[in-house]
Coordinates of C-alpha atoms and ligand atoms in Angstrom, one line a residue:
X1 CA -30.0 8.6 8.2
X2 CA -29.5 8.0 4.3
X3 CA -26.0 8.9 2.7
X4 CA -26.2 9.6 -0.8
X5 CA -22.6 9.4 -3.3
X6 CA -21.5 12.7 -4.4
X7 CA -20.8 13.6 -7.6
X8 CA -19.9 17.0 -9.1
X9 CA -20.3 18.0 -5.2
X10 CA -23.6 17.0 -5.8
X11 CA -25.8 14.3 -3.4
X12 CA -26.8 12.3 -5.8
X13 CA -29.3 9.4 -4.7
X14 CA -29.5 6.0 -5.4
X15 CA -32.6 3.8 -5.5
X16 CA -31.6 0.6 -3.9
X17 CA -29.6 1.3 -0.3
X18 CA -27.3 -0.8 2.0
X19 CA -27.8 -0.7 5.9
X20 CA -24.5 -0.4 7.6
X21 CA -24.4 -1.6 10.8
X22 CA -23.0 -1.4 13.8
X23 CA -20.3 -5.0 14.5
X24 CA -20.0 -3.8 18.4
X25 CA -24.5 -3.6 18.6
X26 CA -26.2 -4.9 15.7
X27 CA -29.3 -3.2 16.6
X28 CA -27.6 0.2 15.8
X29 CA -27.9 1.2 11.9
X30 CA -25.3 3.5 11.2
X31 CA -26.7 4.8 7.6
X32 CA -28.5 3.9 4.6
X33 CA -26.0 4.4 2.3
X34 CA -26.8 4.6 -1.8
X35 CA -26.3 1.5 -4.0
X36 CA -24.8 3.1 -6.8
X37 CA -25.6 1.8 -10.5
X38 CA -23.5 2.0 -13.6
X39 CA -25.2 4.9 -15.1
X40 CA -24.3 7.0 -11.6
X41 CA -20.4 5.4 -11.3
X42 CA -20.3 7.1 -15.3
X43 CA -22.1 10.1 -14.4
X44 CA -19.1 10.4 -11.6
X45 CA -16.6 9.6 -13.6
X46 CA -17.7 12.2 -16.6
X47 CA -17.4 14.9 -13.7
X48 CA -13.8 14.0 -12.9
X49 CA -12.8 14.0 -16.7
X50 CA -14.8 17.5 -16.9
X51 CA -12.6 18.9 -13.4
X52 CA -9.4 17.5 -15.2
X53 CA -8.0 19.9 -17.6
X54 CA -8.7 23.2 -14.7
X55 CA -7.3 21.1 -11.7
X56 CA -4.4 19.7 -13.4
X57 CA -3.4 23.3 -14.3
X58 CA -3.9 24.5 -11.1
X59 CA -0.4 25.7 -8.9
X60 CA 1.4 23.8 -6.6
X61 CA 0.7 26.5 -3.6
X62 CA -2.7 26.4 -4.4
X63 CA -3.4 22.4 -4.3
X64 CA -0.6 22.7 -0.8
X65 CA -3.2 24.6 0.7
X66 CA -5.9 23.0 -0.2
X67 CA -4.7 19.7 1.4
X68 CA -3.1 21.4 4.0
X69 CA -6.7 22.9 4.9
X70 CA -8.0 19.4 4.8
X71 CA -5.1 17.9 7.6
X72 CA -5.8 20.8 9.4
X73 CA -9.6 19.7 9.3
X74 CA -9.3 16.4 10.1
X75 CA -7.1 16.9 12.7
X76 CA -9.7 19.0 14.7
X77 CA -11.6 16.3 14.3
X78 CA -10.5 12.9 15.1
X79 CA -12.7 12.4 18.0
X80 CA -15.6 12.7 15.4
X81 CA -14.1 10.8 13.0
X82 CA -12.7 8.2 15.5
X83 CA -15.7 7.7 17.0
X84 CA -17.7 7.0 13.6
X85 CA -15.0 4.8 12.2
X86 CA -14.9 2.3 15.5
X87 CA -18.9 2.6 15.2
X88 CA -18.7 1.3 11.8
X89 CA -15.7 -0.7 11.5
X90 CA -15.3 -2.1 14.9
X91 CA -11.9 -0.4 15.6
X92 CA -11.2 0.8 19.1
X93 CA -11.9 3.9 20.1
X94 CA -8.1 4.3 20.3
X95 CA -7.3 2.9 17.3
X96 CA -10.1 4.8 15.3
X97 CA -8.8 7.9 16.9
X98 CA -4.9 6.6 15.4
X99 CA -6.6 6.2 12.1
X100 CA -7.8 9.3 11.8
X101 CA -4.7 11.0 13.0
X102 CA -3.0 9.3 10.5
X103 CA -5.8 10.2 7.7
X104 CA -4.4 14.3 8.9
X105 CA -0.9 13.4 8.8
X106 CA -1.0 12.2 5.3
X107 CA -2.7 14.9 3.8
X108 CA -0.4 17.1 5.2
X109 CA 2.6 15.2 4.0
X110 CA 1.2 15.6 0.3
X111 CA 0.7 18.6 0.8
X112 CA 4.2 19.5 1.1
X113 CA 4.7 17.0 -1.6
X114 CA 2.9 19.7 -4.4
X115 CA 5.4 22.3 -3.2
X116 CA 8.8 19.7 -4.7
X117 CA 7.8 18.5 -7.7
X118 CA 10.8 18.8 -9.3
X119 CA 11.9 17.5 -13.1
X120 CA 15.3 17.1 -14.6
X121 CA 17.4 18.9 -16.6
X122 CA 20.4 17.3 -19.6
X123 CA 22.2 17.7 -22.4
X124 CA 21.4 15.2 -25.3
X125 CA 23.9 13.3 -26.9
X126 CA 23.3 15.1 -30.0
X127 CA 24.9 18.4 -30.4
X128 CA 22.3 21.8 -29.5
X129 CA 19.8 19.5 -28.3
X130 CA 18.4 19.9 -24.3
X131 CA 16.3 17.1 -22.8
X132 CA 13.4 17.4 -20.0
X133 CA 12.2 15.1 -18.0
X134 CA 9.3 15.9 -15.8
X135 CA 6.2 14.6 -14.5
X136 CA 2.7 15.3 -15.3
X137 CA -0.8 14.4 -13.9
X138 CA -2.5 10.5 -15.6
X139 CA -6.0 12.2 -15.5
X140 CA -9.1 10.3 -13.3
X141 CA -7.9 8.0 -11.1
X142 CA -10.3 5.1 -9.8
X143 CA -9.4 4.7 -6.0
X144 CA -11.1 1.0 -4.6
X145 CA -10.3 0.8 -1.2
X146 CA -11.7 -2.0 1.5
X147 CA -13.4 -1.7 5.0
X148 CA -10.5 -2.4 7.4
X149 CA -9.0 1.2 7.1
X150 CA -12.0 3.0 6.3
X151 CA -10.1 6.5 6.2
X152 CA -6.7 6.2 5.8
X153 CA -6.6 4.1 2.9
X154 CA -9.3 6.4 1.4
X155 CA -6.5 9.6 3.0
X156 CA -3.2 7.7 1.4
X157 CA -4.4 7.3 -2.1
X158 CA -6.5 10.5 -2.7
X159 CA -4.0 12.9 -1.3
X160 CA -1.1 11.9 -3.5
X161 CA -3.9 11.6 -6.7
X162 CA -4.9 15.4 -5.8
X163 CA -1.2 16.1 -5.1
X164 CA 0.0 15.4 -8.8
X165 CA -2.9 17.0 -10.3
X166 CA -5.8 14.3 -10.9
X167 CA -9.1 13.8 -10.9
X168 CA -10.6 11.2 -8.5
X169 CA -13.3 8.5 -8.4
X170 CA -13.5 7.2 -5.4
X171 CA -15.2 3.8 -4.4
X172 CA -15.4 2.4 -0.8
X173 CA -16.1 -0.3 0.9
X174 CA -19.8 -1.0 1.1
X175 CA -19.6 -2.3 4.5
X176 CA -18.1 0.8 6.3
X177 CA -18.6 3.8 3.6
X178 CA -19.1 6.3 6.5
X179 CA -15.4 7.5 7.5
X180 CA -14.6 7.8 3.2
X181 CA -18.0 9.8 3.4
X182 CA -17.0 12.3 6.3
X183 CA -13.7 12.7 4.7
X184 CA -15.1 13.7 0.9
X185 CA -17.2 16.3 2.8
X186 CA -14.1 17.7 4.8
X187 CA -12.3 18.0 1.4
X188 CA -15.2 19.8 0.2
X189 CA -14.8 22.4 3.2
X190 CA -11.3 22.5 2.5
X191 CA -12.6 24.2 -0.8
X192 CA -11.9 21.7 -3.9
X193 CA -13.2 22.5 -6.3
X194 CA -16.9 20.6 -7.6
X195 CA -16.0 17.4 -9.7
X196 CA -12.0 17.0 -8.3
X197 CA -13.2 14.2 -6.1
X198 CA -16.2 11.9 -6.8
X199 CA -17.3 9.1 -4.4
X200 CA -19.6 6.5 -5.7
X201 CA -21.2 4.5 -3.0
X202 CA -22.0 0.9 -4.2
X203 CA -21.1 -2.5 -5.1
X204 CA -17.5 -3.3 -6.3
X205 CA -19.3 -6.0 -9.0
X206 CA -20.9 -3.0 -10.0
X207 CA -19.3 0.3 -9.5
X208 CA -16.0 -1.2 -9.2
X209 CA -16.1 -3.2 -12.6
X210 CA -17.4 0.2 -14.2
X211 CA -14.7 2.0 -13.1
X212 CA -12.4 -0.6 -14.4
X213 CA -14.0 -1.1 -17.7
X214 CA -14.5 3.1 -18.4
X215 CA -12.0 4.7 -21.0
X216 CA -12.0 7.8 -19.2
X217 CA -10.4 5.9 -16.3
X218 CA -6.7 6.3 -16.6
X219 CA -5.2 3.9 -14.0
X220 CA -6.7 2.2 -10.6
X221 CA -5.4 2.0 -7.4
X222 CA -6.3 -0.8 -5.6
X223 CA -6.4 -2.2 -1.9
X224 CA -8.2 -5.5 -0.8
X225 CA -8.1 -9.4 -1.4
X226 CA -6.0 -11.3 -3.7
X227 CA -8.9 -12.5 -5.7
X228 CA -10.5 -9.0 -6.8
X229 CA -7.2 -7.7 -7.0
X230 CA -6.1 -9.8 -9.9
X231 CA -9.3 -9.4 -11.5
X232 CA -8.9 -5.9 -11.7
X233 CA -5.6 -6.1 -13.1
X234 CA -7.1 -8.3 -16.1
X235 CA -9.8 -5.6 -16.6
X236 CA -7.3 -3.2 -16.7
X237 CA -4.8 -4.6 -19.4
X238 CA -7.9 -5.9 -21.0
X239 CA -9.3 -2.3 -21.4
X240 CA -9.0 -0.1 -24.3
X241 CA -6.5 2.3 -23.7
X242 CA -5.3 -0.1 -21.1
X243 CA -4.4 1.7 -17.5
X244 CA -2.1 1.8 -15.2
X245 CA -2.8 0.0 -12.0
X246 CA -1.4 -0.9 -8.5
X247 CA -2.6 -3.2 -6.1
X248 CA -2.3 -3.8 -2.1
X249 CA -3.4 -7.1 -1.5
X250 CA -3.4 -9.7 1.2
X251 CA -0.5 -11.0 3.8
X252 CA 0.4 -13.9 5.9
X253 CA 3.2 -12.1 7.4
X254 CA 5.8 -13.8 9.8
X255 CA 7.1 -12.8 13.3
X256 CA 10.0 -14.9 13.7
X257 CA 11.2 -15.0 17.6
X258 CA 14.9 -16.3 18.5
X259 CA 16.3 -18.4 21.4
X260 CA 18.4 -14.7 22.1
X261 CA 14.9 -12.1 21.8
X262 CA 13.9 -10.2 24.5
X263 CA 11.1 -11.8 25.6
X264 CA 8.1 -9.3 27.1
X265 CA 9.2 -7.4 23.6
X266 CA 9.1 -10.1 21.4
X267 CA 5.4 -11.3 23.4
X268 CA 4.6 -7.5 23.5
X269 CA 5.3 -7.3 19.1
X270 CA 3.0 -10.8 18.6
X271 CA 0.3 -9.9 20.9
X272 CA 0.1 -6.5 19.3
X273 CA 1.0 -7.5 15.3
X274 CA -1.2 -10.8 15.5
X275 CA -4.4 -9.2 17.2
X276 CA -5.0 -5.7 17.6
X277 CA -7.2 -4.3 15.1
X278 CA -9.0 -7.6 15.8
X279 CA -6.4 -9.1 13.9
X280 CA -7.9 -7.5 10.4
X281 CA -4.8 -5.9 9.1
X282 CA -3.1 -7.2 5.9
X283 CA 0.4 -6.6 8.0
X284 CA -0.8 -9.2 11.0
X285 CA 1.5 -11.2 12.3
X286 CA -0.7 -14.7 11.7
X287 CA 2.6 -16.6 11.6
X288 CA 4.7 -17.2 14.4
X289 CA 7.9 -18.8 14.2
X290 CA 9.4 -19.4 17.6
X291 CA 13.1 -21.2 17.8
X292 CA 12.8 -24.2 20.4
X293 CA 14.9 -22.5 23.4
X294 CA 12.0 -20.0 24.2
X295 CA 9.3 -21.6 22.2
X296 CA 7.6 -23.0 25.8
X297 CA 8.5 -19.1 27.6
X298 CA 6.9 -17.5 25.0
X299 CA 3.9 -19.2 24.2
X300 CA 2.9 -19.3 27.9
X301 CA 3.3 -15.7 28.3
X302 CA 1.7 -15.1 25.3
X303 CA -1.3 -16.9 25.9
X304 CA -1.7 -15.5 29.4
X305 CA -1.7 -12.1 27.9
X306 CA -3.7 -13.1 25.2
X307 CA -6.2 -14.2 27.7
X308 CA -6.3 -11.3 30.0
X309 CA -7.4 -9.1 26.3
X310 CA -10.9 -7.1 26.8
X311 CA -12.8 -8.0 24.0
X312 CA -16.1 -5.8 23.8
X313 CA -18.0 -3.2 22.4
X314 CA -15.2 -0.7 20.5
X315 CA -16.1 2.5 22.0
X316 CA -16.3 1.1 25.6
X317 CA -13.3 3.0 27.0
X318 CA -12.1 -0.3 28.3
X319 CA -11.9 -2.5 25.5
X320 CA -8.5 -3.8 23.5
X321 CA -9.8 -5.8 20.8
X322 CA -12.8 -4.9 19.1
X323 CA -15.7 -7.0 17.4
X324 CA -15.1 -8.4 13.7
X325 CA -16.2 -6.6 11.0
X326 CA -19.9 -8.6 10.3
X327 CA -21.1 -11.6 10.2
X328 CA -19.6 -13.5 7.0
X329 CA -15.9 -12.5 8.1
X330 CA -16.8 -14.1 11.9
X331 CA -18.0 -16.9 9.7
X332 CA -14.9 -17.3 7.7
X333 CA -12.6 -16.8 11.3
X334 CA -14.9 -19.5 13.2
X335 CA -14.4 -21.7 10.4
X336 CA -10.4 -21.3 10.7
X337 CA -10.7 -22.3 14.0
X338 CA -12.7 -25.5 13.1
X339 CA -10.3 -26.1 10.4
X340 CA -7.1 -25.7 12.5
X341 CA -8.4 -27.8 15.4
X342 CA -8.8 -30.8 12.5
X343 CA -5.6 -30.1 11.0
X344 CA -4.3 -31.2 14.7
X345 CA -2.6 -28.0 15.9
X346 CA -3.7 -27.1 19.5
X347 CA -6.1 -24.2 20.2
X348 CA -6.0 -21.3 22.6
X349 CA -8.7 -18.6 22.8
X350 CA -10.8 -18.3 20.2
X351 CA -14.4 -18.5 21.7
X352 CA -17.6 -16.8 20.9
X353 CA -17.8 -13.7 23.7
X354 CA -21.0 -12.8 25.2
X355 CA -21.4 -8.9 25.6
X356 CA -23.6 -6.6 26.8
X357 CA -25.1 -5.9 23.2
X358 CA -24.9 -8.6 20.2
X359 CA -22.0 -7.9 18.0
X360 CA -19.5 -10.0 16.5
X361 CA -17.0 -10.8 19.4
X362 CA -14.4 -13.4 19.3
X363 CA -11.8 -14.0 21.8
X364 CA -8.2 -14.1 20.1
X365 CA -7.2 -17.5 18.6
X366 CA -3.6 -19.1 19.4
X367 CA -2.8 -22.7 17.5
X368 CA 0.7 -23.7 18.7
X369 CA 1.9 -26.8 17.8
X370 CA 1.1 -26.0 14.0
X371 CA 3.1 -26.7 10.5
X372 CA 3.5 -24.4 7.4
X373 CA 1.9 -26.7 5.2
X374 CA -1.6 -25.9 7.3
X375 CA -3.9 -24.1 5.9
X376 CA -4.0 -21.3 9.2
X377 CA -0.4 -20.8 8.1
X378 CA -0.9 -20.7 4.6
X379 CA -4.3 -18.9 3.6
X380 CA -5.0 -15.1 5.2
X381 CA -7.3 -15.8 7.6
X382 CA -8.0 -11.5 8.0
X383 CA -9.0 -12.3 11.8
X384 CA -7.8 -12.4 15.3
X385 CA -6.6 -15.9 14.7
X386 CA -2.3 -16.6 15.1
X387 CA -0.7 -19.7 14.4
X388 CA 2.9 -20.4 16.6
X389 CA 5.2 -22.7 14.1
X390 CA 8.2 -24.4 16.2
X391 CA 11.8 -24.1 14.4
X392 CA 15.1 -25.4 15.3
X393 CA 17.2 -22.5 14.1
X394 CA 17.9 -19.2 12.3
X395 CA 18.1 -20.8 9.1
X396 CA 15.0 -23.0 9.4
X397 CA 12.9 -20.1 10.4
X398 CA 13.8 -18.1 7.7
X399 CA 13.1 -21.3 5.7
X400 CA 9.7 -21.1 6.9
X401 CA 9.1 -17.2 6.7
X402 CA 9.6 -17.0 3.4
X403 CA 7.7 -20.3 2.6
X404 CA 4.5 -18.5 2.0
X405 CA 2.7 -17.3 -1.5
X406 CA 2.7 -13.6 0.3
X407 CA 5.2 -10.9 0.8
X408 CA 3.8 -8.3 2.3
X409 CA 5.5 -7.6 5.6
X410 CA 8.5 -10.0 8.2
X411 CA 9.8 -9.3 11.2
X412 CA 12.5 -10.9 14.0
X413 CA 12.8 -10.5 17.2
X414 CA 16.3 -11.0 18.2
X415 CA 19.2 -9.1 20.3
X416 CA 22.1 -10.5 18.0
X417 CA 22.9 -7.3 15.2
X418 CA 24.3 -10.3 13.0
X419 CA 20.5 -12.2 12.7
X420 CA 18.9 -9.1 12.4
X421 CA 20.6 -7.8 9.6
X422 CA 20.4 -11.1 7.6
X423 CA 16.3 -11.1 8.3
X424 CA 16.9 -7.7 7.0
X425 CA 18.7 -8.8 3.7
X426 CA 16.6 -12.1 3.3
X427 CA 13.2 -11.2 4.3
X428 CA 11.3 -12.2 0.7
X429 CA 8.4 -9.5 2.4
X430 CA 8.4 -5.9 0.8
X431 CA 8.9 -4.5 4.6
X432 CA 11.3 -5.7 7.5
X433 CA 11.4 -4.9 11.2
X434 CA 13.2 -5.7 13.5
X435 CA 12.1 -6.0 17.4
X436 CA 8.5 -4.3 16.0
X437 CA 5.1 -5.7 15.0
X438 CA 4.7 -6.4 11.6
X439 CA 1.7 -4.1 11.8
X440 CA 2.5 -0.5 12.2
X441 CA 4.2 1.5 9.6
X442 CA 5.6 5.3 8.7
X443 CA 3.5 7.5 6.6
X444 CA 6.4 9.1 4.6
X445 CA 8.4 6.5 3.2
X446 CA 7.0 3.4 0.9
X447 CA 4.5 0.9 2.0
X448 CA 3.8 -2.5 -0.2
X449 CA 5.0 -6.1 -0.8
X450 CA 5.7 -8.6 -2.7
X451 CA 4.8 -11.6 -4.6
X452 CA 1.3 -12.5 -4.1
X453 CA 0.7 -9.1 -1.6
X454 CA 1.3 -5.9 -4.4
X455 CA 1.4 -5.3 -8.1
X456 CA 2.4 -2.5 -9.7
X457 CA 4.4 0.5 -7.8
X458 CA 4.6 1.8 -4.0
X459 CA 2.0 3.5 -2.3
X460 CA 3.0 6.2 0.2
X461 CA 5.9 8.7 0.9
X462 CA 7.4 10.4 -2.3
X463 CA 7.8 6.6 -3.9
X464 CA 3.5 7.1 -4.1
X465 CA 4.6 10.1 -7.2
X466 CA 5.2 6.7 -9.3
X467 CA 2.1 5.5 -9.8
X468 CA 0.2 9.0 -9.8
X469 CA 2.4 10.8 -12.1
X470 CA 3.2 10.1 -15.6
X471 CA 7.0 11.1 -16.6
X472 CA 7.4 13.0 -20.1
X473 CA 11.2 12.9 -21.6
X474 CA 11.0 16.4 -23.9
X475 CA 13.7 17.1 -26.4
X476 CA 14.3 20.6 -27.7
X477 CA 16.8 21.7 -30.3
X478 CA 17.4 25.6 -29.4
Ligands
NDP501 P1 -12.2 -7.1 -1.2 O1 -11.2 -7.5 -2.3 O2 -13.4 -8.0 -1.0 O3 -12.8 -5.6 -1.5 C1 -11.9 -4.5 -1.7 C2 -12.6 -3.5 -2.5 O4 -12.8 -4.0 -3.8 C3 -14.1 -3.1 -2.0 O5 -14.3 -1.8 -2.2 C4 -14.9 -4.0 -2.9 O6 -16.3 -3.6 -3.0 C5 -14.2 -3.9 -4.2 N1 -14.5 -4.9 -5.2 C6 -15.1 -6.2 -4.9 N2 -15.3 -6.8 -6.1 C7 -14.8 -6.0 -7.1 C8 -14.8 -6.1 -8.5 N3 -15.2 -7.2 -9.1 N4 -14.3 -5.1 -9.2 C9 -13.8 -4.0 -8.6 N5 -13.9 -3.8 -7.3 C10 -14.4 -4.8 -6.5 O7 -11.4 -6.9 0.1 P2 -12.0 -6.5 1.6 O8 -12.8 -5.3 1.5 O9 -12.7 -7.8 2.1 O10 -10.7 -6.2 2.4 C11 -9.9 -7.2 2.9 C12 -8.7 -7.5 2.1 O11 -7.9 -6.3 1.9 C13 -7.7 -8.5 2.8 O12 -7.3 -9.4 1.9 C14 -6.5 -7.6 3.2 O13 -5.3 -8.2 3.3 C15 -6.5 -6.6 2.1 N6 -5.8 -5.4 2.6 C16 -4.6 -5.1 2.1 C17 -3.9 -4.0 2.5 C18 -2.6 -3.7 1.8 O14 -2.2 -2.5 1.8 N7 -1.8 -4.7 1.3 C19 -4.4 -3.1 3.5 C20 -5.7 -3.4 4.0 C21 -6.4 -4.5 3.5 P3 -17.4 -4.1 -2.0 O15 -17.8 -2.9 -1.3 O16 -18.5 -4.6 -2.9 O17 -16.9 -5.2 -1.2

């Protein structure tokens, strides 16, 4: 079947075309999706600026129910949409299912979100005078989004864009455009209007860049590596008017485990944070940072559970961790593996699975007996591979946690209130938890990191008005 982008509600064809395949049977081709060029990534974004001016004067009840329609929508279907995102990404069924749930849950909470804009009202300093502040829409928004969350990525920046009143381009992954596909139609359905929301379906050297580089483009929101990231941030301040962009970028998140944790919760939190999702979640726990008194406990519970994982085909009913992604990201995870065995830490898992169909199927990887200064503890490895980095103490691991050029999520597992709340307060990661996986978040309150991990404001929750909303400060003298 061949997927076209969609502009101005529009199919609008493409003459080059990508297969996407299928990671858990590479003999089933999902789609031939379009290969956008520049000329269609403008034609897109001259459709947005066109819808602008209507959907940004539109009311607050009408854009609630319009999202409110789409949750509704997607909600009925997650099966569907499950099903077609663990085809394509490589998700479990389970977890596909979770995403799309999730996809429904955000679009409702924007929804709601339309309904309390609010603005502020205060007297000047100068006498007579009355001062506003509110918020109004930025205009198109470029949305770049990457394959590992093929919808609710796609969901958590185009609801709040809609929300506060912009017009969207939207560019997917080209690996797994499906689920971003499915969910433009379902917005359609929901009755947006023609030209609100755009997807181009293509290259990010190609329709990425030209979103970047177009005028019309007034800010990009950005999810993916470190690298593309901060070239986008360059083409952004380099561009003429210059726009406002945010970026969600890579992790290398630690799970420290005390002496004092509960241990099937603490093994429970690293099983579950280092390798679910295959591992391919920038909030993975890939560091773990055991103190010595359970260090030997943990890692030989860990390992047995880790062992005892079904890896196979994602929408076998039975499987826990699906395939990887394709073939260049098994590359780069088999190559970590290589790369951690010569650095001289000690490997567990980690082989090549045989299935019943060829996909890309990895057993999860364990190193224990690894440092910090490795590079499996220090570069985002984006696969089902875990490194376990013995500590003496408290203060040592949190030495080590926040040794690391990323800040995205941290977490401790520990029954003492008094460690907790200094992980808490010390954690140098945007988000903390305590006796959870570093994976797994709320969808109404903020999501994003620091230091090398996120630029630019919070995504999600009411903090995701920030970047979507521009604030005016009006002055009237009555
Ligand atoms: P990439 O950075 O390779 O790609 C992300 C998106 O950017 C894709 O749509 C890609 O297009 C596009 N792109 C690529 N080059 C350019 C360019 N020059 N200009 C504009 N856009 C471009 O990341 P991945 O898709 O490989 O995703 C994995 C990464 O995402 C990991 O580092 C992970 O940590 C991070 N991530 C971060 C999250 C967070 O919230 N912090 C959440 C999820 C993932 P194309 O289709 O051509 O690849």
């Amino acid at each position: 079947m061949e997927f076209d982008s969609i502009i101005n509600g529009d199919f609008v064809a493409s003459a080059e075309r990508s297969q996407n395949i299928n990671p858990s049977d590479l003999s089933d081709v999902v789609g031939l999706f379009a290969r956008a060029d520049r000329a269609v990534t403008n034609q897109a974004i001259e459709a947005a600026a066109e819808a602008f001016p209507s959907w940004s004067a539109t009311t607050p009840q009408l854009r609630h129910d319009i999202l409110k329609r789409a949750s509704d929508l997607i909600l009925q279907r997650v099966d569907t949409l499950g099903r077609a995102l663990s085809r394509e990404e490589g998700k479990t069924l389970a977890e596909g299912m979770g995403e799309a749930t999730r996809a429904g849950q955000v679009f409702a909470f924007f929804a709601g979100e339309c309904l309390r804009a609010g603005g502020e009202q205060l007297p000047s300093t100068r006498p007579g005078v009355g001062v506003t502040i509110t918020r109004e829409a930025l205009g198109v928004v470029g949305l770049i989004t990457p394959w590992n969350f093929p919808i609710a990525i796609p969901a958590w920046k185009i609801a709040p864009a809609l929300a506060w009143g912009n017009t969207v381009v939207l560019k997917p992954a080209e690996i797994a455009p499906h689920s971003a596909w499915l969910l433009v139609q379902i917005l359609a359905e929901a009755g947006l209007p023609k030209g609100v929301l755009n997807l181009v379906l293509g290259k990010g050297s190609v329709v990425g860049e030209a979103l970047v580089e177009h005028p019309k483009v007034a800010a990009i929101s950005f999810t993916g590596s470190v690298n593309t990231g901060r070239r986008i941030a360059q083409g952004c301040t380099a561009a003429l008017p210059m726009k406002k962009v945010q970026l969600e970028m890579g992790g290398k998140n630690p799970l420290v485990v005390l002496d004092d944790a509960d241990l099937d919760l603490a093994v429970e939190a690293a099983l579950n944070g280092a390798f679910y999702s295959t591992g391919q979640r920038c909030t993975a726990s890939s560091r773990l940072i055991v103190t010595k008194g359970i260090h030997d406990a943990f890692v030989a519970r860990l390992s047995e559970r880790m062992q005892a994982l079904v890896v196979g085909h994602a929408l076998d009913a039975k499987t826990q961790i699906g395939p990887v992604v394709d073939q260049n990201q098994f590359e780069i995870d088999l190559g970590y593996i290589a790369r951690g065995t010569d650095e001289g830490a000690r490997l567990i898992g980690g082989e090549v699975v045989k299935a019943e169909t060829e996909g890309y199927f990895l057993r999860p990887a364990l190193f224990t007996e690894a440092d910090n200064a490795m590079a499996i503890a220090r570069e985002e490895i984006f696969g089902p591979v875990a490194c376990v980095i013995a500590v003496d103490d408290f203060e040592s691991a949190m030495e080590v946690a926040n040794d690391t050029d990323f800040g995205l999520s941290s977490g401790i597992c520990t029954t003492s209130l008094k460690y907790a709340e200094a992980f808490k307060r010390r954690s140098g990661a945007g988000m903390a938890m305590v006796n959870l996986p570093t994976a797994g978040v709320d969808y109404h309150v903020p999501f994003g990191g620091r230091k090398g991990s996120s630029y630019g404001s919070r995504e999600q929750g009411t903090y995701a008005r920030d970047f979507y909303s521009a604030v005016k400060t009006a002055y009237t003298l009555a």
